[in-house]
Short mmCIF file of N, CA, C and O and ligand atoms in Angstrom, two decimals:
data_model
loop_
_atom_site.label_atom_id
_atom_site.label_comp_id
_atom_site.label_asym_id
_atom_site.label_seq_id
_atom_site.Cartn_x
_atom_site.Cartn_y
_atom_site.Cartn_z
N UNK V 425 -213.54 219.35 -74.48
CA UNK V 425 -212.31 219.95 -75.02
C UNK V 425 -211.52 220.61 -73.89
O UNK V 425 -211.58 221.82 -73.66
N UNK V 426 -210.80 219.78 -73.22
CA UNK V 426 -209.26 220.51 -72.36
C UNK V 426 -208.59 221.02 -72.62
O UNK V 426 -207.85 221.44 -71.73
N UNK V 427 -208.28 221.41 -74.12
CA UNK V 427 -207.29 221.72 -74.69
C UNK V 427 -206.84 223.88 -74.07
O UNK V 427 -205.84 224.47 -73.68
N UNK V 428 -208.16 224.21 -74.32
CA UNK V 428 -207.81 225.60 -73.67
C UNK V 428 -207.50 225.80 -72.11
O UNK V 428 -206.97 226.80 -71.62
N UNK V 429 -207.80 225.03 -71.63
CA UNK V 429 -207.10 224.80 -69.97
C UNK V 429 -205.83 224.20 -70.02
O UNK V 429 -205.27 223.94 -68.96
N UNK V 430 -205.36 223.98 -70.95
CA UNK V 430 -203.76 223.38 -71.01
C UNK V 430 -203.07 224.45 -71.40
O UNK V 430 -202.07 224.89 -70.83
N UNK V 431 -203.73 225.01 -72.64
CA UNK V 431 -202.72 226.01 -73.13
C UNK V 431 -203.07 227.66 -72.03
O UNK V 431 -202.57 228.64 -72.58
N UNK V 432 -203.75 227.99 -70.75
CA UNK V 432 -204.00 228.89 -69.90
C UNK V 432 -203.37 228.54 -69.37
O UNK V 432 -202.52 229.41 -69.16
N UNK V 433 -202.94 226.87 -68.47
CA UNK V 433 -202.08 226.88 -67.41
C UNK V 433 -200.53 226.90 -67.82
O UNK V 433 -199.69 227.05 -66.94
N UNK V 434 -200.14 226.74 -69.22
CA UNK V 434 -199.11 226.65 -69.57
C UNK V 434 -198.93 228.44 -69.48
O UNK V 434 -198.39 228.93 -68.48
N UNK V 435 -199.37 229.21 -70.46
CA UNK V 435 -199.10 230.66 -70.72
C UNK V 435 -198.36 230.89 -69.08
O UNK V 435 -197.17 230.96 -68.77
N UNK V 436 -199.46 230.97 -68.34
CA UNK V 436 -199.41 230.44 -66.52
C UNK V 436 -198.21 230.47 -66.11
O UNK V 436 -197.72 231.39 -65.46
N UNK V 437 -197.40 229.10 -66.60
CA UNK V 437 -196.03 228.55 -66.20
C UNK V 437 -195.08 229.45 -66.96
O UNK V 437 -194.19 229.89 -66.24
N UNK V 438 -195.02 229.99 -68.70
CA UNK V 438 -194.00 230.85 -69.37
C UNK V 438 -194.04 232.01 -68.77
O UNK V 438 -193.04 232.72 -68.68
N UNK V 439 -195.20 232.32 -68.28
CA UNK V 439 -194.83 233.75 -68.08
C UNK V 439 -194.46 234.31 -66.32
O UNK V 439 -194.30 235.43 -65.83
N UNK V 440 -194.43 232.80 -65.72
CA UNK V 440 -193.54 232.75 -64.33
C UNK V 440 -192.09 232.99 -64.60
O UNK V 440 -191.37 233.93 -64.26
N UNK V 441 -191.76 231.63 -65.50
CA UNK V 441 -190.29 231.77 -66.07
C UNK V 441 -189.95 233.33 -67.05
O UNK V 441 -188.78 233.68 -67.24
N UNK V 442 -190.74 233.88 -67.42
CA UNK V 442 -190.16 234.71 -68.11
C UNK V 442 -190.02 235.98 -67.11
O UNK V 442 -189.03 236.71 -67.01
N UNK V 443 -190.88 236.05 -66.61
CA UNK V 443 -190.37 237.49 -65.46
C UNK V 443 -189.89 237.23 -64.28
O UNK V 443 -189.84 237.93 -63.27
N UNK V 444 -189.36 235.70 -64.56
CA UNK V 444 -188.15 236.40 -63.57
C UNK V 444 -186.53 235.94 -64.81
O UNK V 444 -185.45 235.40 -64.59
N UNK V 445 -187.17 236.51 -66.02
CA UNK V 445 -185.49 236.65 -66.68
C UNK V 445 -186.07 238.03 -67.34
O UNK V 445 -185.50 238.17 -68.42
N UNK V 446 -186.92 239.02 -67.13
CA UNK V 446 -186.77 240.28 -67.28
C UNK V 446 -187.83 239.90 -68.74
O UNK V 446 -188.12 240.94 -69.32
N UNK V 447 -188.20 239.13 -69.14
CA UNK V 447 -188.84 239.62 -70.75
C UNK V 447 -190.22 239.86 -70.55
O UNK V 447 -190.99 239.64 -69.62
N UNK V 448 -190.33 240.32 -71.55
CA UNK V 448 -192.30 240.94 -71.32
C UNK V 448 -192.73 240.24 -72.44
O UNK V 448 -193.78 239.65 -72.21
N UNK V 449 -192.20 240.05 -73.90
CA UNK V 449 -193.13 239.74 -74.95
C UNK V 449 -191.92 238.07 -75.61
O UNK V 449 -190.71 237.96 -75.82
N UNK V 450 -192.61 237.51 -75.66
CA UNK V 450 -192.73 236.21 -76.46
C UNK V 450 -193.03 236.64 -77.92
O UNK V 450 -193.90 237.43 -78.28
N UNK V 451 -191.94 235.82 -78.87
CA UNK V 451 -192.04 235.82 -80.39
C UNK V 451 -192.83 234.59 -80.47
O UNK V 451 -194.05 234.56 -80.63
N UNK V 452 -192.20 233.77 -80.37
CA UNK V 452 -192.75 232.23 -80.84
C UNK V 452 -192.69 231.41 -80.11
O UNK V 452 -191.72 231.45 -79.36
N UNK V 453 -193.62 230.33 -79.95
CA UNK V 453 -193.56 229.25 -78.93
C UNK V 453 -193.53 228.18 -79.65
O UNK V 453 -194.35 227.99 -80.55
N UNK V 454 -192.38 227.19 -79.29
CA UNK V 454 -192.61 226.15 -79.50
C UNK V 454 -192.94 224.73 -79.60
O UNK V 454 -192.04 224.03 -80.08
N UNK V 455 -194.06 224.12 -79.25
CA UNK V 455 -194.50 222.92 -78.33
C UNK V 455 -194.78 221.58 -79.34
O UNK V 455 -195.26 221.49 -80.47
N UNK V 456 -194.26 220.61 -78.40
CA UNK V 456 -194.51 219.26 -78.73
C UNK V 456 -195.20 218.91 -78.19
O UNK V 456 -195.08 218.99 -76.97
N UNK V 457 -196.26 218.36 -78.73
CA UNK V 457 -197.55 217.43 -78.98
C UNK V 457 -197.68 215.58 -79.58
O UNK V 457 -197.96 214.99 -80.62
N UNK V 458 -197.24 215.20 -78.03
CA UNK V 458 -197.21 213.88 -78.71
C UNK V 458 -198.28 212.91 -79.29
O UNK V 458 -199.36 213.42 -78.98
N UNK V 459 -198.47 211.93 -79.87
CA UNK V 459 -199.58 211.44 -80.41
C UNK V 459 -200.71 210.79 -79.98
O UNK V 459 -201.81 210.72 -80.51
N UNK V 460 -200.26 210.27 -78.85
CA UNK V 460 -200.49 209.47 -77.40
C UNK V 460 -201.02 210.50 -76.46
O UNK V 460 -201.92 210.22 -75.67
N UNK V 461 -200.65 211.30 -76.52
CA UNK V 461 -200.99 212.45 -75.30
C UNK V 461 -202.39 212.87 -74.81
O UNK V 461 -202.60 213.41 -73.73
N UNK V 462 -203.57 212.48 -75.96
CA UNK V 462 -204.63 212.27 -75.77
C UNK V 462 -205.20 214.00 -75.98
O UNK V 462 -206.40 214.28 -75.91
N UNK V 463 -204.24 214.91 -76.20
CA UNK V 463 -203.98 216.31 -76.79
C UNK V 463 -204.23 216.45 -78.23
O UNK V 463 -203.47 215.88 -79.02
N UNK V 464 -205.19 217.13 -78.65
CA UNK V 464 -205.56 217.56 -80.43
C UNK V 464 -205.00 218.30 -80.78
O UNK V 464 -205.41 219.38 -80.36
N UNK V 465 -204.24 218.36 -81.35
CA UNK V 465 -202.93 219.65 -82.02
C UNK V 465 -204.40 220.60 -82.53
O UNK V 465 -204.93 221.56 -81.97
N UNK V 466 -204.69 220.04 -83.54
CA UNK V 466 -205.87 220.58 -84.39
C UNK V 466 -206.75 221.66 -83.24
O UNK V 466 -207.13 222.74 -83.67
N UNK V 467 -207.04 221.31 -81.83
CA UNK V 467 -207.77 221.76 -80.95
C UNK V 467 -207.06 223.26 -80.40
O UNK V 467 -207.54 224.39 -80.33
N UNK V 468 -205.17 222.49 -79.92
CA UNK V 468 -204.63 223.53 -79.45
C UNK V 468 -204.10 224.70 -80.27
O UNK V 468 -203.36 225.52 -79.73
N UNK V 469 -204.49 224.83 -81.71
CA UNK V 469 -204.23 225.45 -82.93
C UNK V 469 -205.70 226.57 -82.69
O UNK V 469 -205.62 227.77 -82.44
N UNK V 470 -206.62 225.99 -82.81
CA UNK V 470 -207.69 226.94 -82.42
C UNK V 470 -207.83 227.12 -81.22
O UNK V 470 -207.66 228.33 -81.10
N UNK V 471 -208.05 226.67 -80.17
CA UNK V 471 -208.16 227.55 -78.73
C UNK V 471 -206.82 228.65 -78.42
O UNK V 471 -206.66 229.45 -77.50
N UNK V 472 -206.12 228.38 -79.36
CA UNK V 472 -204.22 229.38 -79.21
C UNK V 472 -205.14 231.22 -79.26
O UNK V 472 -205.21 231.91 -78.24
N UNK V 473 -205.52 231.49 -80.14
CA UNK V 473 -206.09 232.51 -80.11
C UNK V 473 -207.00 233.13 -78.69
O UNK V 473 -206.77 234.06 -77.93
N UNK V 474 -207.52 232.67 -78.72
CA UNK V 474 -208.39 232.74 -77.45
C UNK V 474 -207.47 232.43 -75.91
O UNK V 474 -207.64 232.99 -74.83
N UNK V 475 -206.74 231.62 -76.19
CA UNK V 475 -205.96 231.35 -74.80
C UNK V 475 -204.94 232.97 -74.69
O UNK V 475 -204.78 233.80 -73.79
N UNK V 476 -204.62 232.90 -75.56
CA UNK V 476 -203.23 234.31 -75.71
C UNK V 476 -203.88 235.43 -75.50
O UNK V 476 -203.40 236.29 -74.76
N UNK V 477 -204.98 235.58 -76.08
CA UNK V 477 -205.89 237.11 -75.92
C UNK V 477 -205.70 237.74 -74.63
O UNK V 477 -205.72 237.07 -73.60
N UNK V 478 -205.55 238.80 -74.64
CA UNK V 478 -205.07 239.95 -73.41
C UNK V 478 -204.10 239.59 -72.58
O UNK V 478 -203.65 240.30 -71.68
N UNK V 479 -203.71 238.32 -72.89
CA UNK V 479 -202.15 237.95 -72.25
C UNK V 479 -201.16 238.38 -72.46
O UNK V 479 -201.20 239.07 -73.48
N UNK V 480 -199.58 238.30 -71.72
CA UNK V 480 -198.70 238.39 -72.43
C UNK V 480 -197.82 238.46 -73.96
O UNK V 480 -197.02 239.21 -74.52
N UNK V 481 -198.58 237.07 -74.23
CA UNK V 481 -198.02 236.02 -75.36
C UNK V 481 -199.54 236.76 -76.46
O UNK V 481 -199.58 236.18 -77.54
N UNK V 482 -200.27 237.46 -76.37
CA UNK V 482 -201.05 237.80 -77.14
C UNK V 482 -200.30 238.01 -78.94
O UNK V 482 -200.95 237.76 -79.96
N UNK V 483 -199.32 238.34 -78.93
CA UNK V 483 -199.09 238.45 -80.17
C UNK V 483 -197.79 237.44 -80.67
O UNK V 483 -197.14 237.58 -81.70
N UNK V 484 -197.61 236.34 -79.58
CA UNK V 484 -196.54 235.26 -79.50
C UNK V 484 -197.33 234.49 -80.96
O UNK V 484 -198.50 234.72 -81.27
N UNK V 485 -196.64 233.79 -81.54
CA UNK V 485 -196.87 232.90 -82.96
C UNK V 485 -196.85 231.30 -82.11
O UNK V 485 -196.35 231.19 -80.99
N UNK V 486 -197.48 230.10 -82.85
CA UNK V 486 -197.42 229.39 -82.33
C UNK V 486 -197.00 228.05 -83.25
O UNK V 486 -197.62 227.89 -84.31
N UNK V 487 -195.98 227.09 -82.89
CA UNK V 487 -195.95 226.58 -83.87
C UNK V 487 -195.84 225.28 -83.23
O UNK V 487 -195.22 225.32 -82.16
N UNK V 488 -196.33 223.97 -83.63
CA UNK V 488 -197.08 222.67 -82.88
C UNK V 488 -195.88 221.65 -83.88
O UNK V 488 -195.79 221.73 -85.11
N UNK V 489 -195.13 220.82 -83.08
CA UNK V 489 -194.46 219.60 -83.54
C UNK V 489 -194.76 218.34 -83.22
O UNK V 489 -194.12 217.82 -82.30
N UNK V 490 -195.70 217.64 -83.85
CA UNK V 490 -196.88 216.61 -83.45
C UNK V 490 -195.66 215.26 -83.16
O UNK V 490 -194.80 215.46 -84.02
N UNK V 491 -195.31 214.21 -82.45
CA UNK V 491 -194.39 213.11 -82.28
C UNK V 491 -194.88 212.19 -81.88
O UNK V 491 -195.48 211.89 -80.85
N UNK V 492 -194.49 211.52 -83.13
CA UNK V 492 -195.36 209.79 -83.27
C UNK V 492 -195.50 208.97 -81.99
O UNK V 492 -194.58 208.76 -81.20
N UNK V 493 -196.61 208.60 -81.89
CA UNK V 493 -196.74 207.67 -80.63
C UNK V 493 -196.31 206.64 -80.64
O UNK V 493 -197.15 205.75 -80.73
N UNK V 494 -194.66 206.14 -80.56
CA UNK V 494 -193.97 205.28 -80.72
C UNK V 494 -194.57 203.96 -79.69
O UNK V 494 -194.59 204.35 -78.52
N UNK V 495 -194.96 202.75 -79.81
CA UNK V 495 -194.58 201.44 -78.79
C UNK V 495 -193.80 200.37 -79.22
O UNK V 495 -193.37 200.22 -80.36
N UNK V 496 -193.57 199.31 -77.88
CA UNK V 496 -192.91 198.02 -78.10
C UNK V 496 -193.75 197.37 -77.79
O UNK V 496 -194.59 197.91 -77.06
N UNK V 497 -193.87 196.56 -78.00
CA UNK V 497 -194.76 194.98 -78.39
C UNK V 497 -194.10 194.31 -76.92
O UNK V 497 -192.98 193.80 -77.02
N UNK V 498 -194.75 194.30 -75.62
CA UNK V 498 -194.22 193.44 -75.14
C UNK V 498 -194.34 192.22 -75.16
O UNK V 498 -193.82 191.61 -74.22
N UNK V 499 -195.01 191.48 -76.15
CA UNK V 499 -194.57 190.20 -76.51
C UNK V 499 -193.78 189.76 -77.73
O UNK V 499 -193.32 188.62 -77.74
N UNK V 500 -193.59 190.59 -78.79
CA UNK V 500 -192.93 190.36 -79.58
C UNK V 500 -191.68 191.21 -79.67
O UNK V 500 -190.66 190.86 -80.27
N UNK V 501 -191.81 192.16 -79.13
CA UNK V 501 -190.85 193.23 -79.54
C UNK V 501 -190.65 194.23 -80.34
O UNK V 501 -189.76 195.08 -80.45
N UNK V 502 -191.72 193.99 -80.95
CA UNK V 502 -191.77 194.54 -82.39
C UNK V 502 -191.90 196.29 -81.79
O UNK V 502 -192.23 196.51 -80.63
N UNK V 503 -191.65 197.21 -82.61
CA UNK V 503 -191.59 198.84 -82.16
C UNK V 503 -192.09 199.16 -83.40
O UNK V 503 -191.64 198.97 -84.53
N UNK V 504 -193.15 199.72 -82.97
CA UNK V 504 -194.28 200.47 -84.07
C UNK V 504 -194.67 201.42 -83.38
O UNK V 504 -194.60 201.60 -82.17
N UNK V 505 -195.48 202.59 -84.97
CA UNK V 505 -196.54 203.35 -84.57
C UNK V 505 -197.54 203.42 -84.38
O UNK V 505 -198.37 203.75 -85.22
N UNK V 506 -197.90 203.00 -82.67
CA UNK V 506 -199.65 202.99 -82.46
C UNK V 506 -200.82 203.46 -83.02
O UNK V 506 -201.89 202.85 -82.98
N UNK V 507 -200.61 204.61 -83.58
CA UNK V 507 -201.68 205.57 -84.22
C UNK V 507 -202.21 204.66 -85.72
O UNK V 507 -203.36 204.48 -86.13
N UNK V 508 -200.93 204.22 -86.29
CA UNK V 508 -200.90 204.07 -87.68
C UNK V 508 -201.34 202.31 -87.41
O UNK V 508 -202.24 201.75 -88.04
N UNK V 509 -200.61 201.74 -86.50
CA UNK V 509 -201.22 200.18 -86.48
C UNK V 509 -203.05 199.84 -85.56
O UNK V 509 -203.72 198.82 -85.41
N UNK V 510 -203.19 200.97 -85.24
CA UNK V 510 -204.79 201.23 -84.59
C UNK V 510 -204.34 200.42 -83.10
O UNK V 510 -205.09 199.55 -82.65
N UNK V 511 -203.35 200.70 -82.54
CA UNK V 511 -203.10 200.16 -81.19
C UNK V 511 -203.21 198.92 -81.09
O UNK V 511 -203.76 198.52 -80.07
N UNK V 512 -202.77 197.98 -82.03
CA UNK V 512 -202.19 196.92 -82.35
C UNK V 512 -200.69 196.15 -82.94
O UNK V 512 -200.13 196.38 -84.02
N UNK V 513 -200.43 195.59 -82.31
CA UNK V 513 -199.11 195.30 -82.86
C UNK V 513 -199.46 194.51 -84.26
O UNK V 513 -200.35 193.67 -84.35
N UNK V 514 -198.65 194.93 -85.27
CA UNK V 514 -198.54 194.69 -86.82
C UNK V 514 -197.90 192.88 -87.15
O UNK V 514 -198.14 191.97 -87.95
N UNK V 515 -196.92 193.13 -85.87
CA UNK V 515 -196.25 191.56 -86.46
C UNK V 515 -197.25 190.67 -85.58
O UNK V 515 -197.58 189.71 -86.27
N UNK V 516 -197.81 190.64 -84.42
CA UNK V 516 -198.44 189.59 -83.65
C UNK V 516 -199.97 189.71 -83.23
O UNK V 516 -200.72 188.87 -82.73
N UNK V 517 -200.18 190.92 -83.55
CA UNK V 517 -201.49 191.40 -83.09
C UNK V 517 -201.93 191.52 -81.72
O UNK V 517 -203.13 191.54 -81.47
N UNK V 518 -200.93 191.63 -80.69
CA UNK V 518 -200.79 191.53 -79.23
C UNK V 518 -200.96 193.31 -79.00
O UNK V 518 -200.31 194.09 -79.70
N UNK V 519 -202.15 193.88 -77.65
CA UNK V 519 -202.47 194.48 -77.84
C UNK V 519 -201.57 195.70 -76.23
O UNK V 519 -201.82 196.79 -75.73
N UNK V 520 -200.81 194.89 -76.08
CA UNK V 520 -199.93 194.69 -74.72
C UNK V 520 -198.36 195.39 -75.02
O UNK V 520 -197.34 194.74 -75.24
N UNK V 521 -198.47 196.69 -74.97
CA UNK V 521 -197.75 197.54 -75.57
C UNK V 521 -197.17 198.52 -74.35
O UNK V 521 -197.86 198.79 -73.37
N UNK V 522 -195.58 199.11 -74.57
CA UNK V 522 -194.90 200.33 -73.63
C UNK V 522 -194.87 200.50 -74.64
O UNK V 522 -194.76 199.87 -75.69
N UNK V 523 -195.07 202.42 -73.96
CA UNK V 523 -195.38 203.24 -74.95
C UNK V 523 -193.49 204.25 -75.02
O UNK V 523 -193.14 205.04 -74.15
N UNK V 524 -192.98 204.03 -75.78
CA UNK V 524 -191.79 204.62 -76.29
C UNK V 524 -191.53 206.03 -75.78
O UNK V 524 -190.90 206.40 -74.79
N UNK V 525 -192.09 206.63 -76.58
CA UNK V 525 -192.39 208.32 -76.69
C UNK V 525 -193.99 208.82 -77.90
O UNK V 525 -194.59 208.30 -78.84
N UNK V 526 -194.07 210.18 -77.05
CA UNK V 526 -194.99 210.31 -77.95
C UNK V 526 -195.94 210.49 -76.88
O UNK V 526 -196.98 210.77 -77.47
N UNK V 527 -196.15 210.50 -75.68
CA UNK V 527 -197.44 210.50 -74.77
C UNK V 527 -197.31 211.82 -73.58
O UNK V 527 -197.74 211.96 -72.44
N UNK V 528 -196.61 212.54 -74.37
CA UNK V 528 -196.55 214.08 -73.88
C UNK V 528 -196.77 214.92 -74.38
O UNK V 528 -196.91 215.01 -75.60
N UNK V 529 -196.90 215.94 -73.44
CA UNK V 529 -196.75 217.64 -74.33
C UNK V 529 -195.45 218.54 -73.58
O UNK V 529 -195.28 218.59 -72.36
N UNK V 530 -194.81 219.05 -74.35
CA UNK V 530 -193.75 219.64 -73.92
C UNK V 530 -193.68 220.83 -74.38
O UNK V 530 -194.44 221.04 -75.32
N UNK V 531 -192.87 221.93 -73.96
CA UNK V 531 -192.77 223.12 -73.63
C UNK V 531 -191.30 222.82 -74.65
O UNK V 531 -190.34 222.15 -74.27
N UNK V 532 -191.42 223.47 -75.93
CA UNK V 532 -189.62 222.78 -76.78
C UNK V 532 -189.06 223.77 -76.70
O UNK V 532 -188.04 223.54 -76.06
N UNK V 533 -189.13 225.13 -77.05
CA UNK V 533 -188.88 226.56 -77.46
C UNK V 533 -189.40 227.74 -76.95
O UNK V 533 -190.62 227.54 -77.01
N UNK V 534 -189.21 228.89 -76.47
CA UNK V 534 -189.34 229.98 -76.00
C UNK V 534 -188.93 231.19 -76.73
O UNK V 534 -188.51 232.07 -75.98
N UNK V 535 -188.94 231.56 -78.27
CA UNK V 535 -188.27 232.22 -78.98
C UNK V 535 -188.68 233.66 -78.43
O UNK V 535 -189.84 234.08 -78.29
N UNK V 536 -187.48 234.36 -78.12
CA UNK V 536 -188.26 236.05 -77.73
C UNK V 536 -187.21 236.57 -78.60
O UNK V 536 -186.26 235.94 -79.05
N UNK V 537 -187.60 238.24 -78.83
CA UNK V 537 -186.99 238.93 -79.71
C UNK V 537 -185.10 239.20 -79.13
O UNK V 537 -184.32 239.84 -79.84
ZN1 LIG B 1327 -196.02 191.91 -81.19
#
């Protein structure tokens, strides 16, 4: 489980950006979790507690926007959701896929009071 070393080095990175714009406390964070990303929302939902503890963001809220692991079929063309077709293309069964979006995690929101 990586998931709590992602969300430590991230806190890491907000709270570089945040002192040097003067803020001390974080309301809400908002992160995208793509589907592809090889990232467990489910994981970074429970290690969130434990990552935030005696940090900054200790009493920051956290709220996770999961984004479909979109691909194209590079032989057919076809644009589906990997997750849902089991990493198979639906119209040809060709397993030879670019991946759209969906194979990140992103930093979406920074809500402070
Ligand atoms: Zn195809």
């Amino acid at each position: 489980m990586h998931e709590l070393g992602i969300l430590n080095s991230m806190i890491h990175t907000i709270q570089n950006v945040v002192n040097e714009q003067g803020i001390t406390e974080v309301d809400k964070l908002v992160i995208e979790i793509g589907e592809l990303s090889g990232i467990v929302p489910h994981y970074i939902e429970e290690c969130w507690p434990a990552a935030r503890y005696k940090t900054f963001m200790e009493n920051t809220e956290l709220e996770l926007i999961v984004i479909p692991g979109m691909v194209k079929c590079r032989d057919c063309g076809e644009v589906f959701n990997a997750v849902s077709a089991d990493l198979s293309c639906p119209k040809c069964g060709s397993r030879n896929m670019e991946i759209l979006e969906g194979n990140d995690m992103i930093i979406k929101e920074i809500i402070c009071k």
